[in-house]
Amino acid sequence: MARVASFHLVRERPWRAPLAMARLGTDRLRVGGVDGLVFWRLLGTGRGDDTGPSADPRRTAMFAVWDDEAALDAFLAESAIPRRWERAEESWHVRLRGVGGHGTWRGIDPLDGLAPGSADGPVAVITRADVRLRSWRAFRRAGEPVSAELRRAEGLLAVVGIGEAPVGRLGTFSLWRSIADMRRFATGLPEHREVVRRTRVEQWYGEELFARFEPYDSSGSWGGSDPLAQRIP
């Protein structure tokens, strides 16, 4: 059977923020031994829908690729990690099939072997990059207007900044009404187009990934509601 991916976004109650950050480290031991888990990353997140360098200590995320649907089902039913997510202030979960993209994440192509998805409905996008130390100042300065431009983009349903240690490994997870809306932002808006040009010319990144997915099943809430409610058949 073909692989599937999943993304999980969890917001803890204010008093549990230090514990949420600590578990980005301790949960690595638990996740690493899960049967059927092919690839995974535990992630910090930015504040709100800000995709520039920022941090929300109450909110964490997990991206994972599974051998098949049954492996993901078993993790959600049996692992202590998702049972803890159920007690959080808010959590949101989505299953993903591959729609295309390019690049790697810590040397691995997370799209390899994924079940093919449809690009006819909503689309989920992960972008991430290892920013070179010498490029950090330019990246940070350029990121602020792009973040503002993204939040105003037509067809954007939701977005969150994601990152992992050490500093400089940053990305985004976003949901779009359609692949046409996503492409309109990626190629049509001036601030974003200029940043893409500079990343190539000035070689800001040591590694990068741009991956598109079909979000085919979602549950829970993100910012008070499910941004894919009534959008997935």
Short mmCIF file of C-alpha atoms in Angstrom, two decimals:
data_model
loop_
_atom_site.label_atom_id
_atom_site.label_comp_id
_atom_site.label_asym_id
_atom_site.label_seq_id
_atom_site.Cartn_x
_atom_site.Cartn_y
_atom_site.Cartn_z
CA MET A 1 0.00 0.00 0.00
CA ALA A 2 1.11 3.56 -0.69
CA ARG A 3 2.34 5.85 2.05
CA VAL A 4 0.28 8.65 3.57
CA ALA A 5 1.36 11.76 5.47
CA SER A 6 -0.17 13.65 8.38
CA PHE A 7 0.16 17.04 10.04
CA HIS A 8 -0.85 17.73 13.64
CA LEU A 9 -1.10 21.16 15.29
CA VAL A 10 -1.54 21.30 19.08
CA ARG A 11 -2.10 24.32 21.32
CA GLU A 12 -1.65 23.79 25.05
CA ARG A 13 -3.17 25.75 27.92
CA PRO A 14 -1.02 28.71 29.06
CA TRP A 15 0.31 27.03 32.19
CA ARG A 16 1.50 24.03 30.14
CA ALA A 17 3.68 26.06 27.75
CA PRO A 18 7.01 25.04 29.36
CA LEU A 19 5.96 21.38 29.20
CA ALA A 20 5.01 21.71 25.54
CA MET A 21 8.49 22.99 24.72
CA ALA A 22 10.16 20.26 26.78
CA ARG A 23 8.22 17.58 24.95
CA LEU A 24 9.68 18.66 21.62
CA GLY A 25 12.78 16.94 23.00
CA THR A 26 11.40 14.10 25.10
CA ASP A 27 8.79 12.96 22.57
CA ARG A 28 11.56 12.19 20.09
CA LEU A 29 12.28 9.03 22.07
CA ARG A 30 8.65 7.91 21.87
CA VAL A 31 8.06 8.82 18.23
CA GLY A 32 11.26 7.22 17.01
CA GLY A 33 10.04 3.72 17.90
CA VAL A 34 6.54 3.91 16.39
CA ASP A 35 5.80 1.06 13.97
CA GLY A 36 5.15 2.12 10.40
CA LEU A 37 6.54 5.64 10.85
CA VAL A 38 8.79 6.38 7.88
CA PHE A 39 9.67 10.05 8.45
CA TRP A 40 8.79 12.57 11.15
CA ARG A 41 9.60 16.00 12.51
CA LEU A 42 8.50 17.55 15.80
CA LEU A 43 8.19 21.29 15.28
CA GLY A 44 7.84 24.56 17.09
CA THR A 45 5.52 27.18 15.62
CA GLY A 46 5.33 30.91 15.13
CA ARG A 47 2.84 33.27 16.73
CA GLY A 48 -0.61 33.26 15.16
CA ASP A 49 -0.35 33.39 11.36
CA ASP A 50 3.04 35.14 11.42
CA THR A 51 5.46 33.22 9.19
CA GLY A 52 8.47 35.37 10.08
CA PRO A 53 10.90 34.43 12.89
CA SER A 54 8.74 34.22 16.02
CA ALA A 55 7.72 31.60 18.56
CA ASP A 56 4.53 30.49 20.29
CA PRO A 57 5.62 28.38 23.28
CA ARG A 58 2.09 27.01 23.69
CA ARG A 59 1.78 25.56 20.20
CA THR A 60 3.70 22.68 18.62
CA ALA A 61 3.31 20.61 15.48
CA MET A 62 4.23 17.24 14.04
CA PHE A 63 4.63 16.23 10.40
CA ALA A 64 4.86 12.53 9.65
CA VAL A 65 4.93 10.05 6.78
CA TRP A 66 3.49 6.56 7.35
CA ASP A 67 3.86 3.20 5.63
CA ASP A 68 0.11 3.14 5.12
CA GLU A 69 -3.20 4.31 6.57
CA ALA A 70 -3.25 1.45 9.07
CA ALA A 71 0.04 2.60 10.64
CA LEU A 72 -1.37 6.11 11.20
CA ASP A 73 -4.59 4.65 12.61
CA ALA A 74 -2.62 2.50 15.05
CA PHE A 75 -0.54 5.47 16.22
CA LEU A 76 -3.64 7.58 16.87
CA ALA A 77 -5.37 4.74 18.72
CA GLU A 78 -2.47 3.39 20.78
CA SER A 79 0.22 6.02 21.37
CA ALA A 80 0.31 8.17 24.49
CA ILE A 81 1.16 11.22 22.35
CA PRO A 82 -2.23 11.61 20.59
CA ARG A 83 -4.03 10.80 23.84
CA ARG A 84 -2.23 13.81 25.33
CA TRP A 85 -3.24 15.92 22.34
CA GLU A 86 -6.88 15.22 23.20
CA ARG A 87 -6.38 17.03 26.53
CA ALA A 88 -4.86 20.13 24.95
CA GLU A 89 -6.71 23.42 24.69
CA GLU A 90 -6.97 22.88 20.94
CA SER A 91 -5.68 20.42 18.36
CA TRP A 92 -6.11 19.94 14.64
CA HIS A 93 -5.13 16.97 12.47
CA VAL A 94 -5.10 16.31 8.73
CA ARG A 95 -4.22 13.37 6.48
CA LEU A 96 -2.33 14.10 3.28
CA ARG A 97 -1.66 12.57 -0.13
CA GLY A 98 1.08 13.80 -2.43
CA VAL A 99 0.40 16.29 -5.22
CA GLY A 100 3.98 17.21 -6.16
CA GLY A 101 6.92 19.36 -5.24
CA HIS A 102 10.67 19.27 -5.00
CA GLY A 103 13.54 19.32 -2.53
CA THR A 104 14.50 17.47 0.63
CA TRP A 105 14.10 17.69 4.39
CA ARG A 106 17.31 16.81 6.21
CA GLY A 107 18.37 14.85 3.15
CA ILE A 108 15.09 12.93 2.74
CA ASP A 109 12.35 13.40 0.15
CA PRO A 110 9.12 13.14 2.20
CA LEU A 111 7.07 12.86 -1.00
CA ASP A 112 8.77 9.65 -2.08
CA GLY A 113 6.26 6.81 -2.25
CA LEU A 114 3.27 8.89 -1.10
CA ALA A 115 -0.16 7.93 -2.38
CA PRO A 116 -1.01 10.30 -5.25
CA GLY A 117 -3.65 12.87 -4.42
CA SER A 118 -6.01 15.11 -6.36
CA ALA A 119 -5.30 18.78 -7.08
CA ASP A 120 -8.96 19.55 -7.82
CA GLY A 121 -9.85 20.77 -4.32
CA PRO A 122 -8.06 22.40 -1.39
CA VAL A 123 -4.28 22.05 -1.27
CA ALA A 124 -1.86 21.93 1.66
CA VAL A 125 1.67 23.25 1.19
CA ILE A 126 4.83 22.77 3.23
CA THR A 127 7.79 25.02 2.56
CA ARG A 128 10.96 24.78 4.61
CA ALA A 129 14.60 25.76 4.33
CA ASP A 130 17.90 25.61 6.16
CA VAL A 131 18.96 29.27 6.08
CA ARG A 132 22.71 29.77 5.83
CA LEU A 133 24.17 31.73 8.73
CA ARG A 134 25.59 34.37 6.40
CA SER A 135 22.12 34.88 4.85
CA TRP A 136 20.15 35.12 8.09
CA ARG A 137 19.98 38.92 8.24
CA ALA A 138 18.82 39.26 4.63
CA PHE A 139 16.31 36.44 5.06
CA ARG A 140 14.83 37.97 8.19
CA ARG A 141 14.54 41.43 6.65
CA ALA A 142 12.87 40.08 3.51
CA GLY A 143 10.52 37.77 5.43
CA GLU A 144 8.44 40.46 7.12
CA PRO A 145 6.79 41.92 3.99
CA VAL A 146 6.32 38.44 2.52
CA SER A 147 4.54 37.30 5.70
CA ALA A 148 2.21 40.29 5.48
CA GLU A 149 1.61 39.64 1.78
CA LEU A 150 0.83 35.99 2.46
CA ARG A 151 -1.77 36.79 5.12
CA ARG A 152 -3.63 38.95 2.58
CA ALA A 153 -3.43 36.38 -0.24
CA GLU A 154 -6.68 35.45 -1.93
CA GLY A 155 -7.66 31.85 -1.26
CA LEU A 156 -5.49 31.34 1.82
CA LEU A 157 -7.46 29.32 4.40
CA ALA A 158 -4.85 29.11 7.18
CA VAL A 159 -1.09 29.31 7.69
CA VAL A 160 1.38 28.64 10.48
CA GLY A 161 5.12 29.16 10.66
CA ILE A 162 7.06 26.04 11.65
CA GLY A 163 10.64 25.51 12.75
CA GLU A 164 13.08 23.09 14.33
CA ALA A 165 16.36 23.32 16.17
CA PRO A 166 18.88 24.67 15.60
CA VAL A 167 17.85 28.22 14.69
CA GLY A 168 17.56 28.76 10.95
CA ARG A 169 15.51 25.68 10.03
CA LEU A 170 12.25 27.39 9.22
CA GLY A 171 9.17 26.79 7.12
CA THR A 172 5.43 27.14 6.73
CA PHE A 173 2.38 24.90 6.60
CA SER A 174 -0.48 26.50 4.70
CA LEU A 175 -3.91 25.57 3.40
CA TRP A 176 -5.33 27.03 0.19
CA ARG A 177 -8.76 27.03 -1.39
CA SER A 178 -7.24 25.78 -4.65
CA ILE A 179 -3.91 25.15 -6.31
CA ALA A 180 -4.63 28.11 -8.58
CA ASP A 181 -4.82 30.43 -5.56
CA MET A 182 -1.55 29.05 -4.23
CA ARG A 183 0.19 29.54 -7.58
CA ARG A 184 -1.17 33.07 -7.88
CA PHE A 185 0.56 33.97 -4.62
CA ALA A 186 3.76 32.08 -5.43
CA THR A 187 4.29 33.64 -8.85
CA GLY A 188 2.10 36.73 -9.02
CA LEU A 189 2.73 38.84 -5.92
CA PRO A 190 5.77 41.12 -6.16
CA GLU A 191 7.31 40.78 -2.69
CA HIS A 192 7.26 37.00 -2.80
CA ARG A 193 8.54 36.86 -6.37
CA GLU A 194 11.49 39.09 -5.47
CA VAL A 195 12.40 36.99 -2.42
CA VAL A 196 12.34 33.81 -4.52
CA ARG A 197 14.68 35.47 -7.02
CA ARG A 198 17.09 36.56 -4.28
CA THR A 199 17.19 33.12 -2.66
CA ARG A 200 18.48 31.70 -5.95
CA VAL A 201 20.93 34.48 -6.81
CA GLU A 202 22.32 34.93 -3.29
CA GLN A 203 22.06 31.22 -2.31
CA TRP A 204 20.38 31.81 1.04
CA TYR A 205 19.53 28.16 1.68
CA GLY A 206 21.65 25.11 2.33
CA GLU A 207 18.59 22.91 1.73
CA GLU A 208 14.97 23.60 0.82
CA LEU A 209 11.66 21.84 0.26
CA PHE A 210 8.44 22.81 -1.47
CA ALA A 211 5.77 20.12 -1.16
CA ARG A 212 2.09 20.09 -2.12
CA PHE A 213 -0.56 17.74 -0.73
CA GLU A 214 -4.21 16.88 -1.01
CA PRO A 215 -5.74 17.25 2.48
CA TYR A 216 -8.29 14.45 2.37
CA ASP A 217 -9.43 14.08 5.99
CA SER A 218 -9.28 16.59 8.86
CA SER A 219 -10.51 16.84 12.44
CA GLY A 220 -10.32 19.15 15.42
CA SER A 221 -9.91 22.92 15.36
CA TRP A 222 -7.26 25.45 14.40
CA GLY A 223 -7.90 28.95 15.69
CA GLY A 224 -11.39 27.99 16.83
CA SER A 225 -12.57 26.03 13.77
CA ASP A 226 -11.52 23.50 11.15
CA PRO A 227 -10.33 25.55 8.13
CA LEU A 228 -11.17 22.60 5.87
CA ALA A 229 -14.71 22.08 7.19
CA GLN A 230 -17.17 21.67 4.31
CA ARG A 231 -14.26 21.79 1.83
CA ILE A 232 -13.37 18.08 1.92
CA PRO A 233 -16.00 15.82 0.30
#
